[in-house]
mmCIF file of C-alpha atoms in Angstrom:
data_model
loop_
_atom_site.group_PDB
_atom_site.id
_atom_site.type_symbol
_atom_site.label_atom_id
_atom_site.label_comp_id
_atom_site.label_asym_id
_atom_site.label_seq_id
_atom_site.Cartn_x
_atom_site.Cartn_y
_atom_site.Cartn_z
ATOM 1 C CA MET A 15 22.180 33.096 2.739
ATOM 2 C CA TRP A 16 22.199 34.849 6.109
ATOM 3 C CA PRO A 17 21.710 38.405 4.716
ATOM 4 C CA GLN A 18 18.660 37.333 2.717
ATOM 5 C CA GLY A 19 17.076 35.721 5.764
ATOM 6 C CA ALA A 20 17.606 38.865 7.815
ATOM 7 C CA ALA A 21 16.076 40.953 5.032
ATOM 8 C CA PHE A 22 12.998 38.710 4.888
ATOM 9 C CA VAL A 23 12.550 38.999 8.666
ATOM 10 C CA ALA A 24 13.093 42.777 8.657
ATOM 11 C CA LEU A 25 10.892 43.639 5.662
ATOM 12 C CA PRO A 26 7.530 43.006 7.366
ATOM 13 C CA LEU A 27 8.643 45.149 10.320
ATOM 14 C CA LEU A 28 8.707 48.244 8.118
ATOM 15 C CA GLY A 29 4.907 48.505 8.285
ATOM 16 C CA PRO A 30 4.448 48.656 12.052
ATOM 17 C CA THR A 31 7.536 50.855 12.361
ATOM 18 C CA LEU A 32 6.133 53.384 9.888
ATOM 19 C CA VAL A 33 2.678 53.187 11.452
ATOM 20 C CA TRP A 34 4.156 53.876 14.882
ATOM 21 C CA LEU A 35 6.367 56.734 13.666
ATOM 22 C CA LEU A 36 3.493 58.421 11.868
ATOM 23 C CA THR A 37 0.689 57.739 14.326
ATOM 24 C CA HIS A 38 2.077 57.058 17.820
ATOM 25 C CA HIS A 39 0.449 60.176 19.268
ATOM 26 C CA TRP A 40 -2.996 58.827 18.267
ATOM 27 C CA MET A 41 -2.426 55.266 19.502
ATOM 28 C CA SER A 42 -2.718 55.691 23.248
ATOM 29 C CA GLY A 43 -6.520 55.962 23.089
ATOM 30 C CA TRP A 44 -7.011 52.678 21.270
ATOM 31 C CA CYS A 45 -9.290 50.411 23.241
ATOM 32 C CA ASP A 46 -9.110 52.744 26.252
ATOM 33 C CA SER A 47 -12.580 54.137 25.786
ATOM 34 C CA LEU A 48 -15.673 53.331 27.809
ATOM 35 C CA ARG A 49 -16.197 50.346 25.508
ATOM 36 C CA ARG A 50 -12.941 48.776 26.653
ATOM 37 C CA LEU A 51 -13.171 45.040 27.046
ATOM 38 C CA PRO A 52 -11.548 43.424 30.069
ATOM 39 C CA TRP A 53 -9.528 41.132 27.772
ATOM 40 C CA CYS A 54 -8.461 43.864 25.340
ATOM 41 C CA PRO A 55 -4.663 44.357 25.475
ATOM 42 C CA SER A 56 -3.027 47.767 25.539
ATOM 43 C CA HIS A 57 -1.753 49.261 22.306
ATOM 44 C CA ARG A 58 1.824 48.473 23.379
ATOM 45 C CA VAL A 59 1.034 44.772 23.773
ATOM 46 C CA VAL A 60 -0.736 44.784 20.418
ATOM 47 C CA LEU A 61 2.314 46.317 18.737
ATOM 48 C CA LEU A 62 4.662 43.832 20.403
ATOM 49 C CA VAL A 63 2.553 40.886 19.275
ATOM 50 C CA TRP A 64 2.279 42.264 15.745
ATOM 51 C CA THR A 65 6.076 42.683 15.703
ATOM 52 C CA ALA A 66 6.587 39.058 16.754
ATOM 53 C CA ILE A 67 4.030 37.865 14.195
ATOM 54 C CA TYR A 68 5.666 39.892 11.418
ATOM 55 C CA SER A 69 9.093 38.488 12.310
ATOM 56 C CA ILE A 70 7.790 34.921 12.276
ATOM 57 C CA THR A 71 5.977 35.355 8.970
ATOM 58 C CA GLY A 72 9.011 37.069 7.501
ATOM 59 C CA TYR A 73 11.118 34.055 8.405
ATOM 60 C CA ALA A 74 8.458 31.745 6.964
ATOM 61 C CA SER A 75 8.497 33.690 3.689
ATOM 62 C CA TYR A 76 12.275 33.295 3.633
ATOM 63 C CA LEU A 77 11.882 29.510 3.960
ATOM 64 C CA VAL A 78 9.506 29.471 0.985
ATOM 65 C CA TRP A 79 11.800 31.741 -1.045
ATOM 66 C CA LYS A 80 14.796 29.523 -0.273
ATOM 67 C CA ASP A 81 12.951 26.277 -1.071
ATOM 68 C CA LEU A 82 11.843 27.660 -4.424
ATOM 69 C CA GLY A 83 15.439 28.416 -5.392
ATOM 70 C CA GLY A 84 15.733 32.055 -4.357
ATOM 71 C CA GLY A 85 15.822 34.880 -6.828
ATOM 72 C CA PHE A 86 12.667 36.383 -8.257
ATOM 73 C CA GLY A 87 11.524 33.828 -10.813
ATOM 74 C CA TRP A 88 8.033 32.842 -11.888
ATOM 75 C CA PRO A 89 7.614 30.017 -9.301
ATOM 76 C CA LEU A 90 7.742 32.648 -6.529
ATOM 77 C CA ALA A 91 5.037 34.871 -8.025
ATOM 78 C CA LEU A 92 2.015 33.252 -6.368
ATOM 79 C CA PRO A 93 3.430 32.195 -2.966
ATOM 80 C CA LEU A 94 5.279 35.440 -2.273
ATOM 81 C CA GLY A 95 2.843 37.644 -4.176
ATOM 82 C CA LEU A 96 -0.005 36.449 -1.972
ATOM 83 C CA TYR A 97 2.214 37.016 1.058
ATOM 84 C CA ALA A 98 2.939 40.576 -0.098
ATOM 85 C CA VAL A 99 -0.778 41.301 -0.547
ATOM 86 C CA GLN A 100 -1.676 39.996 2.918
ATOM 87 C CA LEU A 101 1.205 41.985 4.389
ATOM 88 C CA ALA A 102 -0.099 45.197 2.799
ATOM 89 C CA ILE A 103 -3.633 44.469 4.073
ATOM 90 C CA SER A 104 -2.189 43.780 7.528
ATOM 91 C CA TRP A 105 -0.436 47.142 7.586
ATOM 92 C CA THR A 106 -3.692 48.790 6.499
ATOM 93 C CA VAL A 107 -5.480 47.157 9.436
ATOM 94 C CA LEU A 108 -2.934 48.708 11.806
ATOM 95 C CA VAL A 109 -3.617 52.157 10.387
ATOM 96 C CA LEU A 110 -7.381 51.644 10.567
ATOM 97 C CA LEU A 111 -7.325 50.407 14.147
ATOM 98 C CA PHE A 112 -4.870 52.880 15.590
ATOM 99 C CA THR A 113 -5.656 56.103 13.771
ATOM 100 C CA ALA A 114 -8.989 56.242 12.031
ATOM 101 C CA HIS A 115 -10.837 53.964 14.481
ATOM 102 C CA PRO A 116 -13.544 52.772 12.027
ATOM 103 C CA PRO A 117 -14.209 49.335 13.535
ATOM 104 C CA GLY A 118 -16.476 48.197 10.689
ATOM 105 C CA LEU A 119 -13.900 48.872 8.002
ATOM 106 C CA ALA A 120 -11.133 47.378 10.135
ATOM 107 C CA LEU A 121 -13.253 44.250 10.674
ATOM 108 C CA LEU A 122 -13.751 43.825 6.930
ATOM 109 C CA HIS A 123 -10.006 44.141 6.406
ATOM 110 C CA LEU A 124 -9.358 41.614 9.175
ATOM 111 C CA LEU A 125 -11.736 39.084 7.624
ATOM 112 C CA LEU A 126 -10.057 39.579 4.248
ATOM 113 C CA LEU A 127 -6.669 39.225 5.920
ATOM 114 C CA PHE A 128 -7.731 36.008 7.665
ATOM 115 C CA GLY A 129 -8.722 34.518 4.308
ATOM 116 C CA LEU A 130 -5.453 35.635 2.715
ATOM 117 C CA VAL A 131 -3.371 34.114 5.518
ATOM 118 C CA VAL A 132 -5.266 30.812 5.250
ATOM 119 C CA SER A 133 -4.725 30.876 1.469
ATOM 120 C CA THR A 134 -1.041 31.628 1.967
ATOM 121 C CA ALA A 135 -0.689 28.715 4.405
ATOM 122 C CA LEU A 136 -2.401 26.365 1.955
ATOM 123 C CA ILE A 137 -0.135 27.453 -0.895
ATOM 124 C CA TRP A 138 3.004 27.304 1.270
ATOM 125 C CA HIS A 139 2.255 23.868 2.736
ATOM 126 C CA PRO A 140 3.426 21.831 -0.302
ATOM 127 C CA ILE A 141 6.530 24.032 -0.585
ATOM 128 C CA ASN A 142 7.578 24.117 3.068
ATOM 129 C CA LYS A 143 5.457 22.632 5.844
ATOM 130 C CA LEU A 144 7.255 24.585 8.589
ATOM 131 C CA ALA A 145 6.549 27.867 6.807
ATOM 132 C CA ALA A 146 2.850 26.998 6.662
ATOM 133 C CA LEU A 147 2.814 26.003 10.337
ATOM 134 C CA LEU A 148 4.509 29.268 11.296
ATOM 135 C CA LEU A 149 1.365 31.055 10.077
ATOM 136 C CA LEU A 150 -0.774 29.403 12.771
ATOM 137 C CA PRO A 151 0.130 31.939 15.514
ATOM 138 C CA TYR A 152 -0.763 34.665 13.016
ATOM 139 C CA LEU A 153 -4.201 33.122 12.515
ATOM 140 C CA ALA A 154 -4.674 32.826 16.283
ATOM 141 C CA TRP A 155 -3.762 36.491 16.755
ATOM 142 C CA LEU A 156 -6.079 37.537 13.929
ATOM 143 C CA THR A 157 -8.882 35.697 15.728
ATOM 144 C CA VAL A 158 -8.224 37.709 18.901
ATOM 145 C CA VAL A 159 -7.970 41.040 17.070
ATOM 146 C CA SER A 160 -11.066 40.249 15.003
ATOM 147 C CA SER A 161 -13.097 39.475 18.121
ATOM 148 C CA ILE A 162 -12.040 42.761 19.716
ATOM 149 C CA THR A 163 -12.802 44.674 16.533
ATOM 150 C CA TYR A 164 -16.157 42.928 16.147
ATOM 151 C CA ARG A 165 -17.089 43.908 19.685
ATOM 152 C CA LEU A 166 -16.071 47.525 19.099
ATOM 153 C CA TRP A 167 -18.040 47.573 15.857
ATOM 154 C CA ARG A 168 -21.121 46.024 17.473
ATOM 155 C CA ASP A 169 -20.963 48.472 20.365
ATOM 156 C CA SER A 170 -20.680 51.401 17.969
ATOM 157 C CA LEU A 171 -23.838 50.256 16.144
ATOM 158 C CA CYS A 172 -25.835 49.104 19.150
ATOM 159 C CA PRO A 173 -25.236 51.296 22.187
ATOM 160 C CA GLU A 174 -27.457 49.019 24.283
ATOM 161 C CA HIS A 175 -24.710 46.355 24.093
ATOM 162 C CA GLN A 176 -22.211 48.671 25.764
ATOM 163 C CA PRO A 177 -21.531 48.089 29.437
ATOM 164 C CA GLN A 178 -23.684 50.401 31.491
ATOM 165 C CA PRO A 179 -22.311 52.136 34.569
ATOM 166 C CA THR A 180 -23.542 50.716 37.821
ATOM 167 C CA TRP A 181 -24.780 53.242 40.304
ATOM 168 C CA GLU A 182 -24.547 52.496 43.953
ATOM 169 C CA LYS A 183 -27.326 53.709 46.120
ATOM 170 C CA SER A 184 -26.108 55.950 48.909
ATOM 171 C CA ASP A 185 -27.838 55.803 52.257
#
């Protein structure tokens, strides 16, 4: 079953690969504005973490697929269908964050994605406990990205929350 496992790991990587190929010239400005948070990673770090997360979740989906007998039968519809939906939403978040930069819309997508990943973990747990546990780093990363996006959204609505430049008095 080695080729199937590799396919399940590679499939989620199509999204960030396509996003990068189509939008890499717009990405360098992400989180590099005046609103940049000291704990906000560069776009390269974000893409590397997303790649690791997608690989891990791809492997987890393979474990669920294998434990449910493989193929494309009815028992796989809910566990892998929910996974496919959250994967599509996740790819949409990448496009929203890196190209369009609407933090409010990206935040809504991230909150939806968080709920979908929790739901996926709950559905996967009775099928394969390891697969469900492999979603925990994904949830941790979504928490980090959501906090960054929330801060960018808040700063875009309330300019008084943005860090103000400090002026030194010259003698």
